[in-house]
CSV table of C-alpha atoms and ligand atoms in Angstrom, one decimal:
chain,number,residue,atom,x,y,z
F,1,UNK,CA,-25.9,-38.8,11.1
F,2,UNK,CA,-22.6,-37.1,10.8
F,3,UNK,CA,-20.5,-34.0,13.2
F,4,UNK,CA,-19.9,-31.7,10.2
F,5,UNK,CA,-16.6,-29.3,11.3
F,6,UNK,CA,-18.1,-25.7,12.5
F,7,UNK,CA,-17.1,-22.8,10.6
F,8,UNK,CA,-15.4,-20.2,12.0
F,9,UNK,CA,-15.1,-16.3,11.8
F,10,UNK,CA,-13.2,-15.2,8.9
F,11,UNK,CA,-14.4,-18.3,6.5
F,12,UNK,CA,-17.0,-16.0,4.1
F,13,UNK,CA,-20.0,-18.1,4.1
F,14,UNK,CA,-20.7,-17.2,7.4
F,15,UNK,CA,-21.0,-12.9,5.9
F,16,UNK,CA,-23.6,-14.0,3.5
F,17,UNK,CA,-27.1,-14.0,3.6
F,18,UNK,CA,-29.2,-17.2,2.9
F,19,UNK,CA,-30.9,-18.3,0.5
F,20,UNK,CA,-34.9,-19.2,1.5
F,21,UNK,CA,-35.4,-23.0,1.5
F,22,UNK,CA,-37.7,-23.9,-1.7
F,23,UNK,CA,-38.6,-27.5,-0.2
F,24,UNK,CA,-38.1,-29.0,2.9
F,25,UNK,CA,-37.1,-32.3,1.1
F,26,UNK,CA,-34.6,-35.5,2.5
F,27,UNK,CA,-31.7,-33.6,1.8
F,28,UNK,CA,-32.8,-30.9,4.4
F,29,UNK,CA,-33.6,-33.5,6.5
F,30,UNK,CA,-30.2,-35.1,7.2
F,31,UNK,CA,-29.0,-31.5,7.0
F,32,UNK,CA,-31.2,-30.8,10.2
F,33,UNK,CA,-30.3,-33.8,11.7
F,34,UNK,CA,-26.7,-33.4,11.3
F,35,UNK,CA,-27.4,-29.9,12.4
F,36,UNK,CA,-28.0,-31.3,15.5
F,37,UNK,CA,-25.8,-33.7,16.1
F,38,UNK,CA,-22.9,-30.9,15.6
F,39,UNK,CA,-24.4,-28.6,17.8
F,40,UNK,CA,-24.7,-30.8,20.9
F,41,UNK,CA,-21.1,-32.4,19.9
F,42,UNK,CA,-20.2,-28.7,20.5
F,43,UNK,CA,-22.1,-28.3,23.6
F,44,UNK,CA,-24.4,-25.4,21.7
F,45,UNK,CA,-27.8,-24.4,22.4
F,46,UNK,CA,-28.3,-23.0,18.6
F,47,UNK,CA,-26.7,-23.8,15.2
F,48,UNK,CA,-26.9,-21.9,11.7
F,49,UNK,CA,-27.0,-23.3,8.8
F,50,UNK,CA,-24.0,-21.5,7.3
F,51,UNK,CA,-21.7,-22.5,10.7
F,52,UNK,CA,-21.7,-26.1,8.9
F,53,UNK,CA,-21.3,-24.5,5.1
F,54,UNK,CA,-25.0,-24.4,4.0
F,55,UNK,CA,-26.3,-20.8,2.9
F,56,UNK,CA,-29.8,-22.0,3.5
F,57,UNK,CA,-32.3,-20.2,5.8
F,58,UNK,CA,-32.2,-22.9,8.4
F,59,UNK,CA,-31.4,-22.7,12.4
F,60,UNK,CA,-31.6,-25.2,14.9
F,61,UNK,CA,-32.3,-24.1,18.9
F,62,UNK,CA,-32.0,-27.0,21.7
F,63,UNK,CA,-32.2,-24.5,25.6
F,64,UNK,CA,-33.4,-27.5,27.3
F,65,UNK,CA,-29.6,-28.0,28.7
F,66,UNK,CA,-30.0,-24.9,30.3
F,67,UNK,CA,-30.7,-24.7,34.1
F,68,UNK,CA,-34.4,-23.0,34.2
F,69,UNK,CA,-35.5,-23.8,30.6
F,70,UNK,CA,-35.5,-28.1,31.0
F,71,UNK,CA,-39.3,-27.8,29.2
F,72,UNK,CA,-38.2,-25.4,26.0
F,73,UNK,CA,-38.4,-28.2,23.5
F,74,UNK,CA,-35.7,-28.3,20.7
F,75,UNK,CA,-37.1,-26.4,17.4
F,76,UNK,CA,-36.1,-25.9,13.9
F,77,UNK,CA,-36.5,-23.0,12.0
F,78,UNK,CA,-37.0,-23.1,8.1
F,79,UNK,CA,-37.3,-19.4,6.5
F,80,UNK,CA,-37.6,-17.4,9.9
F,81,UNK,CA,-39.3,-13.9,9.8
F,82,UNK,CA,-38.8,-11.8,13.1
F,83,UNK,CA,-42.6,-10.1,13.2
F,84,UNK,CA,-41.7,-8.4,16.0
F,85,UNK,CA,-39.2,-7.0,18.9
F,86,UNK,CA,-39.9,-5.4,22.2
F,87,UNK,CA,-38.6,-1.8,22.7
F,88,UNK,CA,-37.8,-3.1,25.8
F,89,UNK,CA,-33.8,-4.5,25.9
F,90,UNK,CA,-31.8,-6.9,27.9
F,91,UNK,CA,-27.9,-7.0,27.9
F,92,UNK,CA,-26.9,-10.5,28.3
F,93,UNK,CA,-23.4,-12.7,27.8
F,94,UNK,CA,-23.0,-14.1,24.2
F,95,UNK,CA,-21.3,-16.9,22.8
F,96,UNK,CA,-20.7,-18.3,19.4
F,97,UNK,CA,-19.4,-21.7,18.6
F,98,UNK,CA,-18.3,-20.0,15.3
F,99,UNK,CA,-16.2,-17.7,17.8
F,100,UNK,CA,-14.4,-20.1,20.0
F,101,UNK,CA,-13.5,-18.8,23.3
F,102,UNK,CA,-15.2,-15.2,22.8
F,103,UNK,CA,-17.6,-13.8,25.0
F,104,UNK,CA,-19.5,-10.5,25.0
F,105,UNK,CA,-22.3,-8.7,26.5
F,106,UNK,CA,-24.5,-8.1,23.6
F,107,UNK,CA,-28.0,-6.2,24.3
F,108,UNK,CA,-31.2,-7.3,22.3
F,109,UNK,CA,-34.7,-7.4,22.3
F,110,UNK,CA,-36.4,-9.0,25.4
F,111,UNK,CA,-39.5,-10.3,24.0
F,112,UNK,CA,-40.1,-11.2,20.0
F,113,UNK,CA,-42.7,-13.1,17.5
F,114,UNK,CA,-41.1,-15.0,14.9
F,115,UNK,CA,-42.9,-16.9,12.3
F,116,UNK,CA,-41.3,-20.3,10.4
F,117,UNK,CA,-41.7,-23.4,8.8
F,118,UNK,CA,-41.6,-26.4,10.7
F,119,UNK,CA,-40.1,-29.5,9.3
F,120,UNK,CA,-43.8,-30.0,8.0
F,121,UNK,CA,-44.0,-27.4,5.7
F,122,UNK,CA,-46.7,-25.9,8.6
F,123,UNK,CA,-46.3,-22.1,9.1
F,124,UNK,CA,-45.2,-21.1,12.9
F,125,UNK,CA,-46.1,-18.2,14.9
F,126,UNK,CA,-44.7,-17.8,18.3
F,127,UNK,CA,-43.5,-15.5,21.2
F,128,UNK,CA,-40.7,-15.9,22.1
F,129,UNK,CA,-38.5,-14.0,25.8
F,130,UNK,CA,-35.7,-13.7,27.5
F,131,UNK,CA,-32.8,-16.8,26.5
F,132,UNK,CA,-34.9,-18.5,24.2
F,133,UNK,CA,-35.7,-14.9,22.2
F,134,UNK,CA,-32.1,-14.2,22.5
F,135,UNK,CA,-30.7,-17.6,20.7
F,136,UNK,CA,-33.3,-16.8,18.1
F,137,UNK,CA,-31.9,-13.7,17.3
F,138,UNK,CA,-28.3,-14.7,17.5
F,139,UNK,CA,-29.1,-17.3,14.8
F,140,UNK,CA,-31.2,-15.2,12.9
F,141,UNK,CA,-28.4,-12.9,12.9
F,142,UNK,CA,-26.3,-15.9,11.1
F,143,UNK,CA,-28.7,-16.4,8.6
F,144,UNK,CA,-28.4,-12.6,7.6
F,145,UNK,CA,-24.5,-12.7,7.4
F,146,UNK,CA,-24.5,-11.0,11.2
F,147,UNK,CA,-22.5,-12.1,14.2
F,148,UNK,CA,-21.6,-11.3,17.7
F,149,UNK,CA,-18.9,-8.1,16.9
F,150,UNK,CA,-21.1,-6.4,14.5
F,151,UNK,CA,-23.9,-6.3,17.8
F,152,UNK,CA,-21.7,-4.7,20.0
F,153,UNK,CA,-20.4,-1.1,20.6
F,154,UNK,CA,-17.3,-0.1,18.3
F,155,UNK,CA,-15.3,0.4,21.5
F,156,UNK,CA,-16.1,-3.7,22.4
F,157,UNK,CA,-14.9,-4.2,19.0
F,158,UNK,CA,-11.7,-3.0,19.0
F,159,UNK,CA,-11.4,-4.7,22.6
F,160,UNK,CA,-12.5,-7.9,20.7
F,161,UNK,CA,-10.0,-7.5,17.8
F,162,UNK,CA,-6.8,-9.9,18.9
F,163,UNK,CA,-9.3,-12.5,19.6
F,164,UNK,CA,-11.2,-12.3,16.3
F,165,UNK,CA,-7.7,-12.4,14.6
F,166,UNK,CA,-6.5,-15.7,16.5
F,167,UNK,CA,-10.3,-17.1,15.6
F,168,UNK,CA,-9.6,-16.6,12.1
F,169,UNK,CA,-5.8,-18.0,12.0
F,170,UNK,CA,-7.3,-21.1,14.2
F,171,UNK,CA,-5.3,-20.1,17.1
F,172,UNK,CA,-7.5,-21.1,19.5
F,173,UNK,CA,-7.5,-24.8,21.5
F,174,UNK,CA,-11.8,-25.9,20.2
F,175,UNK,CA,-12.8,-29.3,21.7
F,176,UNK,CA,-14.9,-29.6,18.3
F,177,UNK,CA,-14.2,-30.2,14.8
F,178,UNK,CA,-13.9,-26.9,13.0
F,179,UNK,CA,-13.1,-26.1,9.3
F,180,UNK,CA,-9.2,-25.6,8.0
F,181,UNK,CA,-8.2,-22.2,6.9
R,201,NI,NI1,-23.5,-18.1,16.7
């Protein structure tokens, strides 16, 4: 298993959307792995496939370190497909570990389904609320070329704008490995 260095806002992969996986073969086995591994080197509760330089439609989600969710077992998700939303919203604070340091309010969907493929091959179908709903969509967002400042109002944007441009010159202090401009 390896920590593969995170990208970060302003590298282009991370605007592009992913290809579907053909076959969930070894290859995207040590990718998930080492998916993983980066994320909880990083102290993240979800990881994109493009934040470690793979366009592939792959997230990982691991909530269990959160306070209230210790029983949400970790879950890959291979070709995701959001079934679903609830009109009903939620505004909650959002981080990114492809957006050191920044945090936002960003509202979503409080309730989805989303359907995958396990590591099996097997199609998924689950529900999904509240924080675990919320990672889902924030990585589904990656895999669509979306991030945190394209969810918000334009107004949070333009508060948000220093910070993105620091992100993208790597002026920021990161505790994890993160790729070179
Ligand atoms: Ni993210």
């Amino acid at each position: 298993m390896s920590i593969i260095p995170i990208t970060v806002y302003g590298d282009k992969i991370l605007r592009e959307v992913a290809k579907p996986v053909q076959q969930v073969d070894d290859n995207i086995i040590q990718i998930i792995r080492d998916m993983f591994e980066t994320m909880r080197n990083a102290s993240g509760i979800g990881l994109a496939a493009n934040q470690v330089g793979l366009s592939e439609k792959i997230f990982v989600v691991d909530i269990s370190v959160v306070e209230g969710y210790e029983n949400y077992k970790p879950v890959v998700m291979i070709n995701p497909r959001i079934l679903d939303k609830s009109e009903e919203l939620e505004i909650f604070e959002e981080g990114c570990l492809s957006l050191p340091n920044l945090r936002a309010d960003v509202e979503r969907p409080k309730i989805i389904k989303v359907s995958y493929l396990d590591t099996d091959e097997k199609e998924q179908e689950i529900e999904a609320n509240e924080l675990f709903a919320r990672v889902i969509l924030h990585e589904y967002d990656h895999l669509i070329g979306k991030m945190i400042p394209d969810r918000v109002s334009s107004t949070v944007k333009k508060r948000l704008q220093n910070e993105l441009y620091d992100i993208r010159n790597r002026d920021v202090k990161v505790d994890y490995p993160i790729t070179e401009k």
